[in-house]
Tab-separated table of C-alpha atoms and ligand atoms in Angstrom:
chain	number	residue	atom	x	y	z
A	1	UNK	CA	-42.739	-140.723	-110.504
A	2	UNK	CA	-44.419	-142.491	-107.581
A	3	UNK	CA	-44.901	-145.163	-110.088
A	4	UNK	CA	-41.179	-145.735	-110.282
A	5	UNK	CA	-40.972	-145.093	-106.411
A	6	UNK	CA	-43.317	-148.528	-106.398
A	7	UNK	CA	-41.526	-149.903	-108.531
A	8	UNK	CA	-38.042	-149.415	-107.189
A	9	UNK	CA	-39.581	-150.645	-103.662
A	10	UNK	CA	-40.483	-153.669	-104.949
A	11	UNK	CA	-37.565	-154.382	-106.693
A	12	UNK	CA	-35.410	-153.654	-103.673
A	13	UNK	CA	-37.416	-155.991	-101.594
A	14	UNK	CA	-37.068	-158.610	-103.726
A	15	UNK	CA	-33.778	-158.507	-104.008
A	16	UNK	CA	-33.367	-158.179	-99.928
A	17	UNK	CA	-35.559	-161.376	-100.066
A	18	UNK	CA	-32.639	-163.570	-102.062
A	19	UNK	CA	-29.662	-161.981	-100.379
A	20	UNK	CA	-29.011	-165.424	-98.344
A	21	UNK	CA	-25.637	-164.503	-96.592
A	22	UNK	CA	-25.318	-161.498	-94.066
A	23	UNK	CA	-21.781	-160.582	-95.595
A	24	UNK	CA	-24.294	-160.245	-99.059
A	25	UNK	CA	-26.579	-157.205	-96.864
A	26	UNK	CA	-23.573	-154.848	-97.242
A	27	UNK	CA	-23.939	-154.821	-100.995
A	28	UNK	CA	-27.508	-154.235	-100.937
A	29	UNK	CA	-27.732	-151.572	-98.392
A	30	UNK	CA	-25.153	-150.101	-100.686
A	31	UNK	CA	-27.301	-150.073	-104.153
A	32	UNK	CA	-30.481	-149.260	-102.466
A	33	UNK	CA	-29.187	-146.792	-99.570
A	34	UNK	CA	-26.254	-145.729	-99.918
A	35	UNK	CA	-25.014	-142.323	-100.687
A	36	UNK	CA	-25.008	-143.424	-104.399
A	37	UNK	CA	-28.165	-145.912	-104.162
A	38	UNK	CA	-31.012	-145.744	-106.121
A	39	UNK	CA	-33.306	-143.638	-103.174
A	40	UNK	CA	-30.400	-141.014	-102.433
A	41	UNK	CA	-30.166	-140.807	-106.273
A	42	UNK	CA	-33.870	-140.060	-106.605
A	43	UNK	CA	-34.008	-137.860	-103.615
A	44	UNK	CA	-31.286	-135.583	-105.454
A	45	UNK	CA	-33.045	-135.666	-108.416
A	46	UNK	CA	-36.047	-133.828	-106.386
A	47	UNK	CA	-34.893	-130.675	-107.928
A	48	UNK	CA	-35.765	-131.384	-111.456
A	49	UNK	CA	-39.280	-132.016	-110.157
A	50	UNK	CA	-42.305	-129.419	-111.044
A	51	UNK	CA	-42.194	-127.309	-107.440
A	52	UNK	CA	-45.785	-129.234	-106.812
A	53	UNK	CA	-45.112	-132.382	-107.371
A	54	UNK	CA	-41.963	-132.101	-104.537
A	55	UNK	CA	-43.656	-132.638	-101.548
A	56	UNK	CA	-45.283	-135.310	-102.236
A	57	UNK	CA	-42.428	-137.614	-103.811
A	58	UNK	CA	-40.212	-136.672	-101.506
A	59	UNK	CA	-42.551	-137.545	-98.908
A	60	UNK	CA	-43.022	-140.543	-100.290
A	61	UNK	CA	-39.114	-141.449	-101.383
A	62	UNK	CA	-38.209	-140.810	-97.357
A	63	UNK	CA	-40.933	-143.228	-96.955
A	64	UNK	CA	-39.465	-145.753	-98.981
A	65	UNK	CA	-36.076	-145.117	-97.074
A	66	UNK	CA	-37.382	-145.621	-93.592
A	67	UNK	CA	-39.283	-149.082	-94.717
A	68	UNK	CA	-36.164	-150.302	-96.746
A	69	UNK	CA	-34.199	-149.639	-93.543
A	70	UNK	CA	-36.753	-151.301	-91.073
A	71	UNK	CA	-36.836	-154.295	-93.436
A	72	UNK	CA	-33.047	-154.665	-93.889
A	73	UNK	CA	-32.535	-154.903	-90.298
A	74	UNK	CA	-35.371	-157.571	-89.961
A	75	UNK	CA	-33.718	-159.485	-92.722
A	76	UNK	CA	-30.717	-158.491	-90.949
A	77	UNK	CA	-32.095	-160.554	-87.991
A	78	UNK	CA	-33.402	-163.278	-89.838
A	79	UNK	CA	-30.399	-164.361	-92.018
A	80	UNK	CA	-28.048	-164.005	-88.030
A	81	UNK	CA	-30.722	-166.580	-86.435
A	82	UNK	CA	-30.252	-168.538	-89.226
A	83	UNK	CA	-26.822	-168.131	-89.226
A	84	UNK	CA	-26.702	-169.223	-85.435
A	85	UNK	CA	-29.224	-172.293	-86.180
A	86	UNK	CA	-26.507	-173.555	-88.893
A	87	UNK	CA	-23.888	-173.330	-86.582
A	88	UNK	CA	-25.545	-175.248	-83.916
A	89	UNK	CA	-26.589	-177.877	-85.911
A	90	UNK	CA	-23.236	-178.474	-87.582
A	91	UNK	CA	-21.077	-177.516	-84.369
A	92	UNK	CA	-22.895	-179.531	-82.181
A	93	UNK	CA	-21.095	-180.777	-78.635
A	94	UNK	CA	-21.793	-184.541	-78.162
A	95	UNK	CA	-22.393	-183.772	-74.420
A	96	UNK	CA	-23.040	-187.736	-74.080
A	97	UNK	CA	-19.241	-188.833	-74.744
A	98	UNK	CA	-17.094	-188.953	-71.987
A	99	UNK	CA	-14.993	-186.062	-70.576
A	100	UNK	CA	-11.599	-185.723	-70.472
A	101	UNK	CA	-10.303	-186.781	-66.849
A	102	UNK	CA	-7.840	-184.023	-65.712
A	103	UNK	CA	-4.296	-185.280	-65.043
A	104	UNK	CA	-3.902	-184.873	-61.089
A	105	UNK	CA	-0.351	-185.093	-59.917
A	106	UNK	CA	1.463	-186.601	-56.793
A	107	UNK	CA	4.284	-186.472	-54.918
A	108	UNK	CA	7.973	-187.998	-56.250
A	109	UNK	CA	8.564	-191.299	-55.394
A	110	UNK	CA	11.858	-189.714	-54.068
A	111	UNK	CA	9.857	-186.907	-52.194
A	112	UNK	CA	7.785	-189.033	-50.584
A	113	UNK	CA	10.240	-191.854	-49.578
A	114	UNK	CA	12.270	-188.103	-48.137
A	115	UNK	CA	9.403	-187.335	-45.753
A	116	UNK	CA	8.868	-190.488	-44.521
A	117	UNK	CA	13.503	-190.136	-43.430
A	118	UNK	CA	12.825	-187.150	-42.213
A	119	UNK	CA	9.814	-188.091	-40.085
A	120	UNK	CA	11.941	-191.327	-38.573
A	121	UNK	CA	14.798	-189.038	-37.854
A	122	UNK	CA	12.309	-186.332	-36.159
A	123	UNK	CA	11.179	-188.899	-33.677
A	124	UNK	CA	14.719	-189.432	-32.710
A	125	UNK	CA	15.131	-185.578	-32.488
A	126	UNK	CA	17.049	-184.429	-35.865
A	127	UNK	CA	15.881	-181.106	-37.252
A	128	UNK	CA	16.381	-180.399	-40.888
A	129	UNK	CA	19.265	-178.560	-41.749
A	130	UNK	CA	19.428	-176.841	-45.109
A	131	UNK	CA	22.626	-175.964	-47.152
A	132	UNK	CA	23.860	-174.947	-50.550
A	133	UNK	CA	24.031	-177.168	-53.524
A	134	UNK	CA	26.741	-174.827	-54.906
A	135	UNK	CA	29.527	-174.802	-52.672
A	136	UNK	CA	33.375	-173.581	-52.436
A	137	UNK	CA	36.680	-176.045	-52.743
A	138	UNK	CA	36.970	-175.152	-48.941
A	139	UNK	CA	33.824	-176.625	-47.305
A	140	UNK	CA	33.043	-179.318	-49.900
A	141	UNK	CA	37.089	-180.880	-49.398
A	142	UNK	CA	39.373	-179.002	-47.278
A	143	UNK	CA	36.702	-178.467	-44.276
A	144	UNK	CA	36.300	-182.352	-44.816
A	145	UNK	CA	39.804	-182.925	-44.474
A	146	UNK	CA	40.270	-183.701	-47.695
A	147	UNK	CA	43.394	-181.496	-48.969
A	148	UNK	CA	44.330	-180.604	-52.545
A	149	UNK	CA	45.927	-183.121	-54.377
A	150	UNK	CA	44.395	-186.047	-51.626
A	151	UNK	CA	43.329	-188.925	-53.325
A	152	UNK	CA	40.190	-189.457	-51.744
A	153	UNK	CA	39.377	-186.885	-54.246
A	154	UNK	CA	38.911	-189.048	-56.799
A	155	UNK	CA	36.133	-191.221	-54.643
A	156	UNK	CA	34.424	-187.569	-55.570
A	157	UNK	CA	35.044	-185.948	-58.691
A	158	UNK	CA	32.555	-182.861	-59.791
A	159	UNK	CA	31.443	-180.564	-61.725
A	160	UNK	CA	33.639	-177.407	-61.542
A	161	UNK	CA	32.166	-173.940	-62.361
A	162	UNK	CA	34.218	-171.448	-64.312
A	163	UNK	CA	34.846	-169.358	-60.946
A	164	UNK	CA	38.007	-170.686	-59.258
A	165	UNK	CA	37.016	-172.525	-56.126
A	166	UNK	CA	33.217	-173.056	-56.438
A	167	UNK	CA	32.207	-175.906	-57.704
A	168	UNK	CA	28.993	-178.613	-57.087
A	169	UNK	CA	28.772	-180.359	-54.285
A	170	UNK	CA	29.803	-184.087	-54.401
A	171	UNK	CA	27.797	-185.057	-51.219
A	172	UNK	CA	25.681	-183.531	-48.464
A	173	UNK	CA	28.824	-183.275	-46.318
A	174	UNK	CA	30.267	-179.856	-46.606
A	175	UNK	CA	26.498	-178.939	-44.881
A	176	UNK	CA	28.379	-180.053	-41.903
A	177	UNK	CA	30.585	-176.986	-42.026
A	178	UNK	CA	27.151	-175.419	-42.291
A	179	UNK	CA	25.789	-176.661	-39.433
A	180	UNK	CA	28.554	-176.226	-37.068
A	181	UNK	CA	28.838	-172.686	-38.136
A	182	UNK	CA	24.986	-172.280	-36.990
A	183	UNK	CA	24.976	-174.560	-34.063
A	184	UNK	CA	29.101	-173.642	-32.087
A	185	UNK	CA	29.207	-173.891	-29.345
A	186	UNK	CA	25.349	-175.818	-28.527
A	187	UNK	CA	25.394	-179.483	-29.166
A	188	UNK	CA	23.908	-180.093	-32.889
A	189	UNK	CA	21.366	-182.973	-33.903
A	190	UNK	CA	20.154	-182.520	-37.681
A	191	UNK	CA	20.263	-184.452	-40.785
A	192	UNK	CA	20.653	-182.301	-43.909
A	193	UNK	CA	19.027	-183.723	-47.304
A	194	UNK	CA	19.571	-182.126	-50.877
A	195	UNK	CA	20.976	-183.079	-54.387
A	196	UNK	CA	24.297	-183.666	-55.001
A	197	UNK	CA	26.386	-183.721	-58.190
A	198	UNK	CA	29.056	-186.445	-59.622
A	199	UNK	CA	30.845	-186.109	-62.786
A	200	UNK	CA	30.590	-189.980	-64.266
A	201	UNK	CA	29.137	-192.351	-65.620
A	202	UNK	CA	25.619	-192.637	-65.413
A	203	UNK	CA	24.611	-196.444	-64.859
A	204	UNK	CA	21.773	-198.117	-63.470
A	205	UNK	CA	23.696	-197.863	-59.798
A	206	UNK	CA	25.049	-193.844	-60.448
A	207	UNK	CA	23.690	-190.297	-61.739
A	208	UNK	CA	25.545	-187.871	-62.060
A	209	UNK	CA	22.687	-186.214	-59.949
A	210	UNK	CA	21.295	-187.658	-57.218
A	211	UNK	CA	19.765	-187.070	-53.468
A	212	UNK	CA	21.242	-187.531	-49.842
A	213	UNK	CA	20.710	-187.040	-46.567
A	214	UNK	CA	23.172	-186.417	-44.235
A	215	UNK	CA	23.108	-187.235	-40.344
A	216	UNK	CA	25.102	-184.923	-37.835
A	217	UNK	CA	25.377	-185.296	-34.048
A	218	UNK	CA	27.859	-183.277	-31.897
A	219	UNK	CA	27.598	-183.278	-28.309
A	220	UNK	CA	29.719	-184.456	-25.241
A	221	UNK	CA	29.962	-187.748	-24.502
A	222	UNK	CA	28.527	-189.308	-27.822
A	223	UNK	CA	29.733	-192.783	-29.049
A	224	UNK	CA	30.112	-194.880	-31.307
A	225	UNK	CA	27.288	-197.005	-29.747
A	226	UNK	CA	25.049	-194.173	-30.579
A	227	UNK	CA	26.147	-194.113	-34.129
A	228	UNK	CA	24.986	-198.047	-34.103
A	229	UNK	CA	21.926	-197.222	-32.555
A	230	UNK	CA	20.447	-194.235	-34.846
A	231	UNK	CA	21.222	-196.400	-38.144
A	232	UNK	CA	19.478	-199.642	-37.073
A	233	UNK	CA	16.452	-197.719	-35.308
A	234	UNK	CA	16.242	-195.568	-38.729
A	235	UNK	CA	16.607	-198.881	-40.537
A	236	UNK	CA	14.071	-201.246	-38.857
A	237	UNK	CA	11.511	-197.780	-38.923
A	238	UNK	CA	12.184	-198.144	-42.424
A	239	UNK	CA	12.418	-201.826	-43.482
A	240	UNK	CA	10.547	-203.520	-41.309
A	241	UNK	CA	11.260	-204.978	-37.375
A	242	UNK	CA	12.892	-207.961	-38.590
A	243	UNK	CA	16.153	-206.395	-39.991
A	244	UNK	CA	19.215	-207.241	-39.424
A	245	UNK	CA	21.860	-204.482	-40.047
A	246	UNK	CA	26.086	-205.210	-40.061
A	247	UNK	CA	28.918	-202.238	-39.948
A	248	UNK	CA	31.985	-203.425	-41.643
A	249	UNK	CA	35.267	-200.711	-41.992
A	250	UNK	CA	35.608	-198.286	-44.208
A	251	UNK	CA	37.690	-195.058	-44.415
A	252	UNK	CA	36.466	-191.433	-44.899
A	253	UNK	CA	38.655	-188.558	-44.572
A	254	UNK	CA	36.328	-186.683	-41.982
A	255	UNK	CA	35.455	-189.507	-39.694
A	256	UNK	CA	37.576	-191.347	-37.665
A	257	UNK	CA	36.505	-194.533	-37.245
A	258	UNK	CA	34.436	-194.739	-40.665
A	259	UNK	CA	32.504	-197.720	-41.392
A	260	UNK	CA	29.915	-199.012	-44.483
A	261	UNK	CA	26.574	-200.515	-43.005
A	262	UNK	CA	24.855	-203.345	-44.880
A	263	UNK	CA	21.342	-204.345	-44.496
A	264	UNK	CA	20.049	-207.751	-44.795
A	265	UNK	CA	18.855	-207.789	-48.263
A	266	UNK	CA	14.982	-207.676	-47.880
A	267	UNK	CA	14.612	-208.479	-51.725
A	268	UNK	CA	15.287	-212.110	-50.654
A	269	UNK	CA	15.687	-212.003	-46.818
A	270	UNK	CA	19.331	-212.735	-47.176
A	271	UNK	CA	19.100	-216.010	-49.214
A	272	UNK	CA	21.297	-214.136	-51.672
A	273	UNK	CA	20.218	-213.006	-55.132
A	274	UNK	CA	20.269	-210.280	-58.038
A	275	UNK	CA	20.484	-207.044	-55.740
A	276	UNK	CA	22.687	-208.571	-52.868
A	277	UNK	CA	24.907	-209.996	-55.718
A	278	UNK	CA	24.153	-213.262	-54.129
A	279	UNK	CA	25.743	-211.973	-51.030
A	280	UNK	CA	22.617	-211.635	-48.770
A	281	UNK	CA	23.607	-208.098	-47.682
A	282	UNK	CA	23.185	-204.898	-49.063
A	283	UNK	CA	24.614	-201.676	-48.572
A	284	UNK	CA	22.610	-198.515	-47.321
A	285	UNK	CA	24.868	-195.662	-46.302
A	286	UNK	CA	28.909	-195.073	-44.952
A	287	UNK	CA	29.292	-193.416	-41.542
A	288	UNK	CA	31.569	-192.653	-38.590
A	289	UNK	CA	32.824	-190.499	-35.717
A	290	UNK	CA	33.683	-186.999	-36.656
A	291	UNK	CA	36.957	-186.282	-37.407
A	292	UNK	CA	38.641	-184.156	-34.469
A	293	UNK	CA	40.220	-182.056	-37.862
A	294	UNK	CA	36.593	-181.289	-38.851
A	295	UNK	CA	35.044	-180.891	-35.055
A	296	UNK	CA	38.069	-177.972	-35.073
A	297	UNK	CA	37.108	-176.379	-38.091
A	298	UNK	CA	33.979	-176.657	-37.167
A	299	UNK	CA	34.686	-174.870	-33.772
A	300	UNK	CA	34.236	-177.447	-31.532
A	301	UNK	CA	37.234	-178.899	-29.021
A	302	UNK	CA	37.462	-182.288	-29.684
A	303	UNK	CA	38.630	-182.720	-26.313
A	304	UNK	CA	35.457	-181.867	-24.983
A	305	UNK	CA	33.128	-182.927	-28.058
A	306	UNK	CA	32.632	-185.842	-29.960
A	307	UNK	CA	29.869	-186.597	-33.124
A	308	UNK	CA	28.791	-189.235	-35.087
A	309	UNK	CA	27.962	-188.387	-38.889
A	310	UNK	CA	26.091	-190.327	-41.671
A	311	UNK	CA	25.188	-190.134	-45.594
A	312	UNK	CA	22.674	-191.998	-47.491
A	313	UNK	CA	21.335	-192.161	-51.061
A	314	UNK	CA	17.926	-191.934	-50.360
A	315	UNK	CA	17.147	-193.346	-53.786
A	316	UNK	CA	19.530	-196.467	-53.086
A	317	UNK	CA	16.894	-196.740	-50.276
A	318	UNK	CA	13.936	-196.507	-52.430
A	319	UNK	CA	15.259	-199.064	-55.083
A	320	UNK	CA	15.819	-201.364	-51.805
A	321	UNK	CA	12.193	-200.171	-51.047
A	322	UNK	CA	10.449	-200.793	-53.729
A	323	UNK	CA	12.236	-203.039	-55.963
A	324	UNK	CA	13.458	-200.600	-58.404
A	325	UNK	CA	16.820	-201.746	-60.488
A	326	UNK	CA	17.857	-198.653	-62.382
A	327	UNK	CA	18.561	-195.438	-60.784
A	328	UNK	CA	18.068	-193.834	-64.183
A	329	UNK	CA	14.175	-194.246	-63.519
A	330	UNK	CA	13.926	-191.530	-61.150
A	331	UNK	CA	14.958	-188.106	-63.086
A	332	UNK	CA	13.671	-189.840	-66.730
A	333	UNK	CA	10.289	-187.968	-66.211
A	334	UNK	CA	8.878	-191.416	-67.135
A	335	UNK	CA	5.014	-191.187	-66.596
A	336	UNK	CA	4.937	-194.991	-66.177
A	337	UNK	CA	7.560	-195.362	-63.866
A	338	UNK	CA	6.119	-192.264	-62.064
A	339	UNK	CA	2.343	-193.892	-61.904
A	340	UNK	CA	3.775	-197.074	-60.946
A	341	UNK	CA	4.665	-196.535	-57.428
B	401	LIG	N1	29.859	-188.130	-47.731
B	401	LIG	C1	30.062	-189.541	-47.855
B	401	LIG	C2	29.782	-189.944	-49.307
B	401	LIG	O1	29.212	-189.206	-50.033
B	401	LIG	C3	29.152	-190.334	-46.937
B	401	LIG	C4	29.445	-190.094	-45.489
B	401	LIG	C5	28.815	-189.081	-44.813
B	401	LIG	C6	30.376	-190.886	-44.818
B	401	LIG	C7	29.070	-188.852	-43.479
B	401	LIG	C8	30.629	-190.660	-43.495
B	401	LIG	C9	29.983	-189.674	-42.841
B	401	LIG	O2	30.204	-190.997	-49.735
C-alpha cells in the first residue's frame, strides 16, 4: 500500500512537472485532489484496510496531500512568473519612440478678434450688454420700427419657430429694446455682441449664422459727430492709425439719419483690388441716430434724448483682418483653417 502511495506521488509530480499552462493546473488538482482524485479515493478506501495497517497509510496518504498541495502552488507560482516574463517580452513598450503630443486648443479666431472689439469699445466706455438669440416678432421688427408687412423685412428674413411670434433674431438690434428696458431713464453706453440668424443663401460673403456686435448710446445732447467719432476711433484701434474711414447714406428703419461706413481697403491701401471690387473701399458696418419711434418704445423722450446706434459683422472684420475670403471658413470646424490664424 505505501508502495502505491510512492508510486502515485511520483506519478502526480511528474505530471505537475509537464502541465505548462496555468489554465492546465485545474485539471490536475482535479485528478490528484479533488473530491474524486486519486488521494481522496485512497483515503476512502482506508476502511478496507487491516485496522493496523490504518494509521500508518493514512498518515502517510495526508502526507502525500499536504506535499501535492505545497508543490502545486509552487508550480502554481512558477508557470504565473513565467506567464508574466512572456508577456513582457512580447508586450514590450518601445519607451524610445516618440510620444504622442496632446492636442492643446485655443481661442476662435472669431472669439479672439471679439475681445479685442470689446476691449476698444471698453476704453471708450461701452459695457457689454447681453440679450436673447431667440426673440419675439415685437422686439426683433416692430420695436425696430419695422411693421408687419414693411418691406424692409425682406433686407431680414429668418428662421421662424413653430410658436407664433418667436422667431431668431436677424441682427443684434432688438437687444436695443433690451437695453433700454434695463437702462430708462439713465443714459445707456453698451455694445451688445451675439449670433444672429438669416434664412439664405450661404456664400462666401453670407451664413445663415453669423456674429455681431451692436453699439448703443442714449444720452442728451449726443450727435451725429459722436456717431463719426466712435466708428473711426474703433476703426483706426483696429486697423491701424493710417485709416481712412467714409459714411455714405443708407436707410434703416430705426435710425434716422442711417448711413453705411466704408473703410479704406487695407488689403491694397485703396489701390483697388479683389476685396474692394476694385473700388478701394470696403464696407465695415451700417449705423445712425436712433429713431425717435424706437427712443419712445424704448422709454426715452426724444425731445430730451438722442442716441447713436451701430452693427457690425465681426467676421466681415476678421476677413478684412486677416485676409480671409470665405465666410464659410469660420463655422466649417476646419482644423487647418483653425491652426492657421
Ligand atoms: N441691424 C442692422 C443690420 O443688421 C445694422 C444696424 C445696426 C444699422 C444699428 C443701424 C444701426 O443690418
Amino acid at each position: 500500500m505505501l508502495e502505491y502511495l510512492r508510486d502515485l506521488g511520483a506519478q502526480a509530480r511528474q505530471r505537475l512537472g509537464q502541465v505548462r499552462k496555468l489554465e492546465e493546473l485545474g485539471e490536475w488538482k482535479r485528478e490528484y485532489l479533488g473530491k474524486k482524485g486519486a488521494v481522496s479515493e485512497l483515503l476512502r478506501g482506508l476502511g478496507g484496510l487491516p485496522a493496523e495497517d490504518r494509521p500508518l497509510v493514512g498518515r502517510a496518504a495526508n502526507a502525500l496531500r499536504a506535499e501535492l498541495e505545497a508543490e502545486l502552488e509552487r508550480r502554481e507560482q512558477v508557470l504565473q512568473q513565467e506567464f508574466v516574463q512572456a508577456a513582457l517580452r512580447t508586450e514590450r513598450v518601445d519607451v524610445t519612440l516618440p510620444g504622442r503630443r496632446p492636442a492643446v486648443g485655443r481661442v476662435h479666431i472669431s472669439h479672439r478678434v471679439l475681445r479685442r472689439i470689446y476691449d476698444i469699445f471698453a476704453e471708450m466706455g461701452f459695457q457689454v450688454f447681453d440679450s436673447p438669440e431667440v426673440e419675439t416678432d415685437r422686439r426683433n421688427f416692430r420695436s425696430l420700427n419695422i411693421p408687419p408687412h414693411h418691406p424692409a423685412r425682406d433686407m431680414w428674413s429668418t428662421f421662424y419657430t413653430t410658436r407664433e411670434g418667436v422667431l431668431l433674431r436677424t441682427h443684434t438690434s432688438p437687444g436695443q429694446a433690451w437695453a433700454m428696458q434695463a437702462y430708462c431713464p439713465e443714459p445707456i453706453r453698451v455694445i451688445l455682441p451675439g449670433k444672429c440668424y438669416r434664412y439664405e443663401q450661404v456664400t462666401a460673403r453670407s451664413e445663415f449664422m453669423f456674429y455681431q456686435v451692436e453699439g448703443l448710446a442714449v444720452g442728451e445732447g449726443i450727435t451725429m459727430a459722436d456717431l463719426k467719432g466712435v466708428i473711426i476711433a474703433f476703426t483706426r484701434r483696429m486697423f491701424g492709425s493710417e485709416r481712412q474711414v467714409r459714411f455714405r447714406c443708407s436707410y434703416f428703419p430705426f435710425t434716422e439719419p442711417s448711413v453705411e461706413v466704408d473703410m479704406d481697403c487695407i488689403l491694397c491701401q485703396g489701390q483697388g483690388c479683389r476685396v474692394c471690387k476694385y473700388t478701394g473701399w470696403v464696407e465695415i458696418l451700417g449705423a445712425g441716430m436712433v429713431h425717435p419711434v424706437v427712443l419712445r418704445n424704448g422709454g426715452y423722450d426724444p425731445q430730451h434724448f438722442g442716441g447713436f446706434a451701430f452693427g457690425m459683422g465681426p467676421e466681415r472684420i476678421t476677413m478684412l483682418k486677416y485676409g480671409i475670403n470665405d465666410i464659410r471658413w469660420f463655422f466649417s470646424g476646419d482644423l487647418r483653417f483653425l491652426r492657421s490664424l
